[in-house]
Amino acid sequence: MTTPLTLTARNRPDGTALLKAVGEIDMSNTDALAAALDATTGPLVVDLTGVEYLDSAGLSVLFAHADRLELIAGPLLAPVLTISGLADLTTTHGPDA
């Protein structure tokens, strides 16, 4: 069974692509996340503030695109991004930054 995940793509006022994820990211839905990331070119902001769970399969997808990502993460995911090393490869900040 696929874990619920909603992905919404739009552009920010400055034209930068924004992908908002809401739900849980795990191995059951990483194909959808990868497809959404692959659907854009250039810099991409990924808003993870609505993500309640992120497993290693989801991290792997994000790592594959780390060179062009800016991540927005809440206090739940910030430690995961730091411990995994993803925060060292991307611009990562909280929702209020």
Tab-separated table of N, CA and C in Angstrom:
chain	number	residue	atom	x	y	z
A	1	MET	N	0.841	-1.174	0.000
A	1	MET	CA	0.000	0.000	0.000
A	1	MET	C	0.891	1.244	0.000
A	2	THR	N	0.487	2.226	-0.787
A	2	THR	CA	1.238	3.469	-0.887
A	2	THR	C	0.890	4.397	0.263
A	3	THR	N	1.913	4.974	0.864
A	3	THR	CA	1.735	5.934	1.939
A	3	THR	C	1.263	7.262	1.346
A	4	PRO	N	0.298	7.943	2.001
A	4	PRO	CA	-0.205	9.208	1.463
A	4	PRO	C	0.886	10.283	1.373
A	5	LEU	N	0.997	10.846	0.175
A	5	LEU	CA	1.925	11.944	-0.078
A	5	LEU	C	1.306	12.830	-1.149
A	6	THR	N	1.230	14.110	-0.867
A	6	THR	CA	0.739	15.081	-1.846
A	6	THR	C	1.907	15.964	-2.259
A	7	LEU	N	2.104	16.095	-3.555
A	7	LEU	CA	3.167	16.929	-4.103
A	7	LEU	C	2.524	18.007	-4.960
A	8	THR	N	2.816	19.256	-4.653
A	8	THR	CA	2.254	20.381	-5.385
A	8	THR	C	3.392	21.237	-5.927
A	9	ALA	N	3.411	21.403	-7.242
A	9	ALA	CA	4.459	22.191	-7.882
A	9	ALA	C	3.895	23.539	-8.326
A	10	ARG	N	4.701	24.571	-8.137
A	10	ARG	CA	4.352	25.906	-8.620
A	10	ARG	C	5.650	26.700	-8.705
A	11	ASN	N	5.537	27.934	-9.127
A	11	ASN	CA	6.701	28.822	-9.150
A	11	ASN	C	6.543	29.900	-8.097
A	12	ARG	N	7.635	30.260	-7.467
A	12	ARG	CA	7.656	31.375	-6.528
A	12	ARG	C	7.565	32.677	-7.315
A	13	PRO	N	7.267	33.780	-6.638
A	13	PRO	CA	7.192	35.070	-7.340
A	13	PRO	C	8.458	35.417	-8.133
A	14	ASP	N	9.622	34.932	-7.669
A	14	ASP	CA	10.870	35.219	-8.390
A	14	ASP	C	11.111	34.257	-9.558
A	15	GLY	N	10.177	33.320	-9.780
A	15	GLY	CA	10.285	32.376	-10.884
A	15	GLY	C	10.909	31.041	-10.524
A	16	THR	N	11.493	30.926	-9.341
A	16	THR	CA	12.100	29.680	-8.909
A	16	THR	C	11.022	28.618	-8.699
A	17	ALA	N	11.298	27.416	-9.158
A	17	ALA	CA	10.361	26.310	-8.978
A	17	ALA	C	10.269	25.939	-7.503
A	18	LEU	N	9.052	25.636	-7.067
A	18	LEU	CA	8.789	25.234	-5.684
A	18	LEU	C	7.981	23.950	-5.699
A	19	LEU	N	8.418	22.969	-4.926
A	19	LEU	CA	7.685	21.714	-4.762
A	19	LEU	C	7.344	21.573	-3.292
A	20	LYS	N	6.044	21.528	-2.993
A	20	LYS	CA	5.593	21.374	-1.615
A	20	LYS	C	5.154	19.929	-1.413
A	21	ALA	N	5.712	19.285	-0.396
A	21	ALA	CA	5.374	17.904	-0.068
A	21	ALA	C	4.608	17.882	1.255
A	22	VAL	N	3.525	17.105	1.280
A	22	VAL	CA	2.726	16.960	2.490
A	22	VAL	C	2.416	15.480	2.675
A	23	GLY	N	2.700	14.960	3.861
A	23	GLY	CA	2.426	13.558	4.166
A	23	GLY	C	3.676	12.859	4.654
A	24	GLU	N	3.864	11.649	4.154
A	24	GLU	CA	5.019	10.848	4.529
A	24	GLU	C	5.758	10.442	3.267
A	25	ILE	N	7.089	10.461	3.340
A	25	ILE	CA	7.910	10.039	2.206
A	25	ILE	C	8.633	8.767	2.613
A	26	ASP	N	8.293	7.682	1.931
A	26	ASP	CA	8.940	6.401	2.189
A	26	ASP	C	9.075	5.637	0.878
A	27	MET	N	9.569	4.399	0.951
A	27	MET	CA	9.853	3.654	-0.270
A	27	MET	C	8.615	3.392	-1.118
A	28	SER	N	7.421	3.522	-0.553
A	28	SER	CA	6.209	3.258	-1.329
A	28	SER	C	5.855	4.399	-2.267
A	29	ASN	N	6.420	5.580	-2.057
A	29	ASN	CA	6.041	6.710	-2.898
A	29	ASN	C	7.228	7.530	-3.412
A	30	THR	N	8.424	7.004	-3.299
A	30	THR	CA	9.583	7.765	-3.764
A	30	THR	C	9.600	7.917	-5.283
A	31	ASP	N	8.934	7.027	-6.011
A	31	ASP	CA	8.853	7.197	-7.463
A	31	ASP	C	8.142	8.501	-7.805
A	32	ALA	N	7.088	8.821	-7.080
A	32	ALA	CA	6.351	10.062	-7.317
A	32	ALA	C	7.224	11.271	-6.977
A	33	LEU	N	7.976	11.191	-5.888
A	33	LEU	CA	8.876	12.287	-5.519
A	33	LEU	C	9.958	12.462	-6.575
A	34	ALA	N	10.556	11.367	-7.013
A	34	ALA	CA	11.610	11.437	-8.035
A	34	ALA	C	11.062	12.028	-9.330
A	35	ALA	N	9.867	11.630	-9.720
A	35	ALA	CA	9.262	12.161	-10.947
A	35	ALA	C	9.011	13.658	-10.827
A	36	ALA	N	8.554	14.103	-9.663
A	36	ALA	CA	8.302	15.528	-9.447
A	36	ALA	C	9.612	16.322	-9.492
A	37	LEU	N	10.674	15.779	-8.925
A	37	LEU	CA	11.968	16.448	-8.960
A	37	LEU	C	12.528	16.464	-10.379
A	38	ASP	N	12.355	15.370	-11.097
A	38	ASP	CA	12.852	15.270	-12.465
A	38	ASP	C	12.069	16.161	-13.427
A	39	ALA	N	10.848	16.532	-13.068
A	39	ALA	CA	9.995	17.335	-13.948
A	39	ALA	C	10.442	18.793	-14.027
A	40	THR	N	11.367	19.192	-13.179
A	40	THR	CA	11.864	20.564	-13.201
A	40	THR	C	13.346	20.563	-13.533
A	41	THR	N	13.781	21.660	-14.088
A	41	THR	CA	15.212	21.841	-14.334
A	41	THR	C	15.649	23.091	-13.592
A	42	GLY	N	16.906	23.163	-13.306
A	42	GLY	CA	17.426	24.326	-12.600
A	42	GLY	C	17.146	24.270	-11.114
A	43	PRO	N	17.358	25.388	-10.438
A	43	PRO	CA	17.170	25.439	-8.984
A	43	PRO	C	15.741	25.074	-8.596
A	44	LEU	N	15.622	24.390	-7.470
A	44	LEU	CA	14.319	23.939	-6.995
A	44	LEU	C	14.264	24.056	-5.485
A	45	VAL	N	13.235	24.702	-4.989
A	45	VAL	CA	12.984	24.779	-3.555
A	45	VAL	C	12.011	23.661	-3.211
A	46	VAL	N	12.356	22.854	-2.221
A	46	VAL	CA	11.475	21.774	-1.778
A	46	VAL	C	11.033	22.094	-0.356
A	47	ASP	N	9.740	22.305	-0.208
A	47	ASP	CA	9.154	22.619	1.096
A	47	ASP	C	8.716	21.319	1.762
A	48	LEU	N	9.442	20.930	2.787
A	48	LEU	CA	9.165	19.687	3.518
A	48	LEU	C	8.468	19.945	4.852
A	49	THR	N	7.986	21.158	5.073
A	49	THR	CA	7.379	21.472	6.375
A	49	THR	C	6.123	20.657	6.641
A	50	GLY	N	5.478	20.139	5.611
A	50	GLY	CA	4.284	19.316	5.793
A	50	GLY	C	4.571	17.832	5.817
A	51	VAL	N	5.849	17.460	5.831
A	51	VAL	CA	6.234	16.045	5.840
A	51	VAL	C	6.410	15.578	7.277
A	52	GLU	N	5.709	14.515	7.615
A	52	GLU	CA	5.733	13.974	8.976
A	52	GLU	C	6.739	12.844	9.145
A	53	TYR	N	7.190	12.264	8.031
A	53	TYR	CA	8.105	11.126	8.090
A	53	TYR	C	8.917	11.096	6.805
A	54	LEU	N	10.209	10.866	6.917
A	54	LEU	CA	11.107	10.782	5.772
A	54	LEU	C	12.075	9.639	6.028
A	55	ASP	N	11.985	8.580	5.211
A	55	ASP	CA	12.882	7.447	5.445
A	55	ASP	C	14.096	7.514	4.515
A	56	SER	N	14.944	6.502	4.579
A	56	SER	CA	16.190	6.515	3.814
A	56	SER	C	15.943	6.498	2.306
A	57	ALA	N	14.862	5.891	1.852
A	57	ALA	CA	14.548	5.894	0.420
A	57	ALA	C	14.242	7.315	-0.044
A	58	GLY	N	13.518	8.066	0.753
A	58	GLY	CA	13.225	9.456	0.435
A	58	GLY	C	14.482	10.304	0.464
A	59	LEU	N	15.324	10.077	1.454
A	59	LEU	CA	16.607	10.797	1.520
A	59	LEU	C	17.446	10.526	0.283
A	60	SER	N	17.447	9.285	-0.173
A	60	SER	CA	18.223	8.913	-1.348
A	60	SER	C	17.782	9.704	-2.578
A	61	VAL	N	16.492	9.886	-2.744
A	61	VAL	CA	15.971	10.669	-3.869
A	61	VAL	C	16.425	12.122	-3.742
A	62	LEU	N	16.359	12.673	-2.548
A	62	LEU	CA	16.787	14.057	-2.342
A	62	LEU	C	18.297	14.208	-2.575
A	63	PHE	N	19.078	13.229	-2.115
A	63	PHE	CA	20.531	13.270	-2.333
A	63	PHE	C	20.871	13.311	-3.820
A	64	ALA	N	20.102	12.600	-4.635
A	64	ALA	CA	20.369	12.543	-6.073
A	64	ALA	C	20.217	13.911	-6.743
A	65	HIS	N	19.485	14.816	-6.113
A	65	HIS	CA	19.245	16.146	-6.673
A	65	HIS	C	19.843	17.255	-5.806
A	66	ALA	N	20.663	16.899	-4.847
A	66	ALA	CA	21.146	17.848	-3.833
A	66	ALA	C	21.840	19.061	-4.422
A	67	ASP	N	22.486	18.911	-5.564
A	67	ASP	CA	23.249	20.025	-6.136
A	67	ASP	C	22.382	21.193	-6.597
A	68	ARG	N	21.070	21.001	-6.704
A	68	ARG	CA	20.201	22.086	-7.166
A	68	ARG	C	19.041	22.384	-6.215
A	69	LEU	N	19.048	21.758	-5.040
A	69	LEU	CA	17.935	21.911	-4.108
A	69	LEU	C	18.191	22.937	-3.016
A	70	GLU	N	17.118	23.588	-2.624
A	70	GLU	CA	17.044	24.370	-1.394
A	70	GLU	C	15.917	23.726	-0.605
A	71	LEU	N	16.181	23.320	0.616
A	71	LEU	CA	15.189	22.612	1.418
A	71	LEU	C	14.652	23.497	2.530
A	72	ILE	N	13.340	23.446	2.708
A	72	ILE	CA	12.684	24.112	3.829
A	72	ILE	C	12.149	22.991	4.709
A	73	ALA	N	12.601	22.941	5.952
A	73	ALA	CA	12.211	21.847	6.844
A	73	ALA	C	11.855	22.382	8.219
A	74	GLY	N	10.878	21.761	8.824
A	74	GLY	CA	10.486	22.104	10.179
A	74	GLY	C	11.358	21.401	11.198
A	75	PRO	N	11.054	21.585	12.468
A	75	PRO	CA	11.883	21.013	13.529
A	75	PRO	C	11.876	19.487	13.565
A	76	LEU	N	10.869	18.864	12.987
A	76	LEU	CA	10.814	17.403	12.968
A	76	LEU	C	11.861	16.808	12.024
A	77	LEU	N	12.026	17.411	10.851
A	77	LEU	CA	12.939	16.853	9.851
A	77	LEU	C	14.336	17.452	9.877
A	78	ALA	N	14.504	18.619	10.446
A	78	ALA	CA	15.820	19.270	10.443
A	78	ALA	C	16.932	18.354	10.966
A	79	PRO	N	16.729	17.637	12.079
A	79	PRO	CA	17.797	16.747	12.551
A	79	PRO	C	18.098	15.607	11.578
A	80	VAL	N	17.079	15.108	10.902
A	80	VAL	CA	17.279	14.027	9.925
A	80	VAL	C	18.158	14.520	8.777
A	81	LEU	N	17.885	15.726	8.306
A	81	LEU	CA	18.681	16.290	7.210
A	81	LEU	C	20.111	16.548	7.644
A	82	THR	N	20.301	16.955	8.890
A	82	THR	CA	21.641	17.216	9.413
A	82	THR	C	22.421	15.921	9.611
A	83	ILE	N	21.818	14.961	10.285
A	83	ILE	CA	22.501	13.693	10.579
A	83	ILE	C	22.836	12.929	9.308
A	84	SER	N	21.948	12.987	8.325
A	84	SER	CA	22.185	12.266	7.070
A	84	SER	C	23.286	12.911	6.237
A	85	GLY	N	23.593	14.175	6.504
A	85	GLY	CA	24.593	14.895	5.736
A	85	GLY	C	23.993	15.699	4.586
A	86	LEU	N	22.687	15.559	4.350
A	86	LEU	CA	22.049	16.286	3.265
A	86	LEU	C	22.100	17.795	3.486
A	87	ALA	N	22.007	18.213	4.731
A	87	ALA	CA	22.067	19.648	5.049
A	87	ALA	C	23.423	20.254	4.689
A	88	ASP	N	24.462	19.436	4.627
A	88	ASP	CA	25.783	19.919	4.236
A	88	ASP	C	25.898	20.123	2.724
A	89	LEU	N	25.007	19.490	1.964
A	89	LEU	CA	25.074	19.543	0.500
A	89	LEU	C	24.064	20.498	-0.122
A	90	THR	N	23.117	20.951	0.666
A	90	THR	CA	22.065	21.825	0.169
A	90	THR	C	21.949	23.050	1.062
A	91	THR	N	21.237	24.029	0.580
A	91	THR	CA	20.827	25.130	1.439
A	91	THR	C	19.585	24.647	2.180
A	92	THR	N	19.632	24.653	3.486
A	92	THR	CA	18.526	24.152	4.291
A	92	THR	C	18.186	25.180	5.354
A	93	HIS	N	16.906	25.465	5.490
A	93	HIS	CA	16.487	26.406	6.521
A	93	HIS	C	15.072	26.084	6.988
A	94	GLY	N	14.684	26.732	8.058
A	94	GLY	CA	13.356	26.549	8.628
A	94	GLY	C	12.319	27.345	7.857
A	95	PRO	N	11.061	27.132	8.187
A	95	PRO	CA	9.977	27.782	7.446
A	95	PRO	C	9.923	29.291	7.605
A	96	ASP	N	10.546	29.834	8.645
A	96	ASP	CA	10.470	31.266	8.886
A	96	ASP	C	11.637	32.051	8.298
A	97	ALA	N	12.542	31.338	7.660
A	97	ALA	CA	13.745	32.006	7.114
A	97	ALA	C	13.471	32.665	5.783
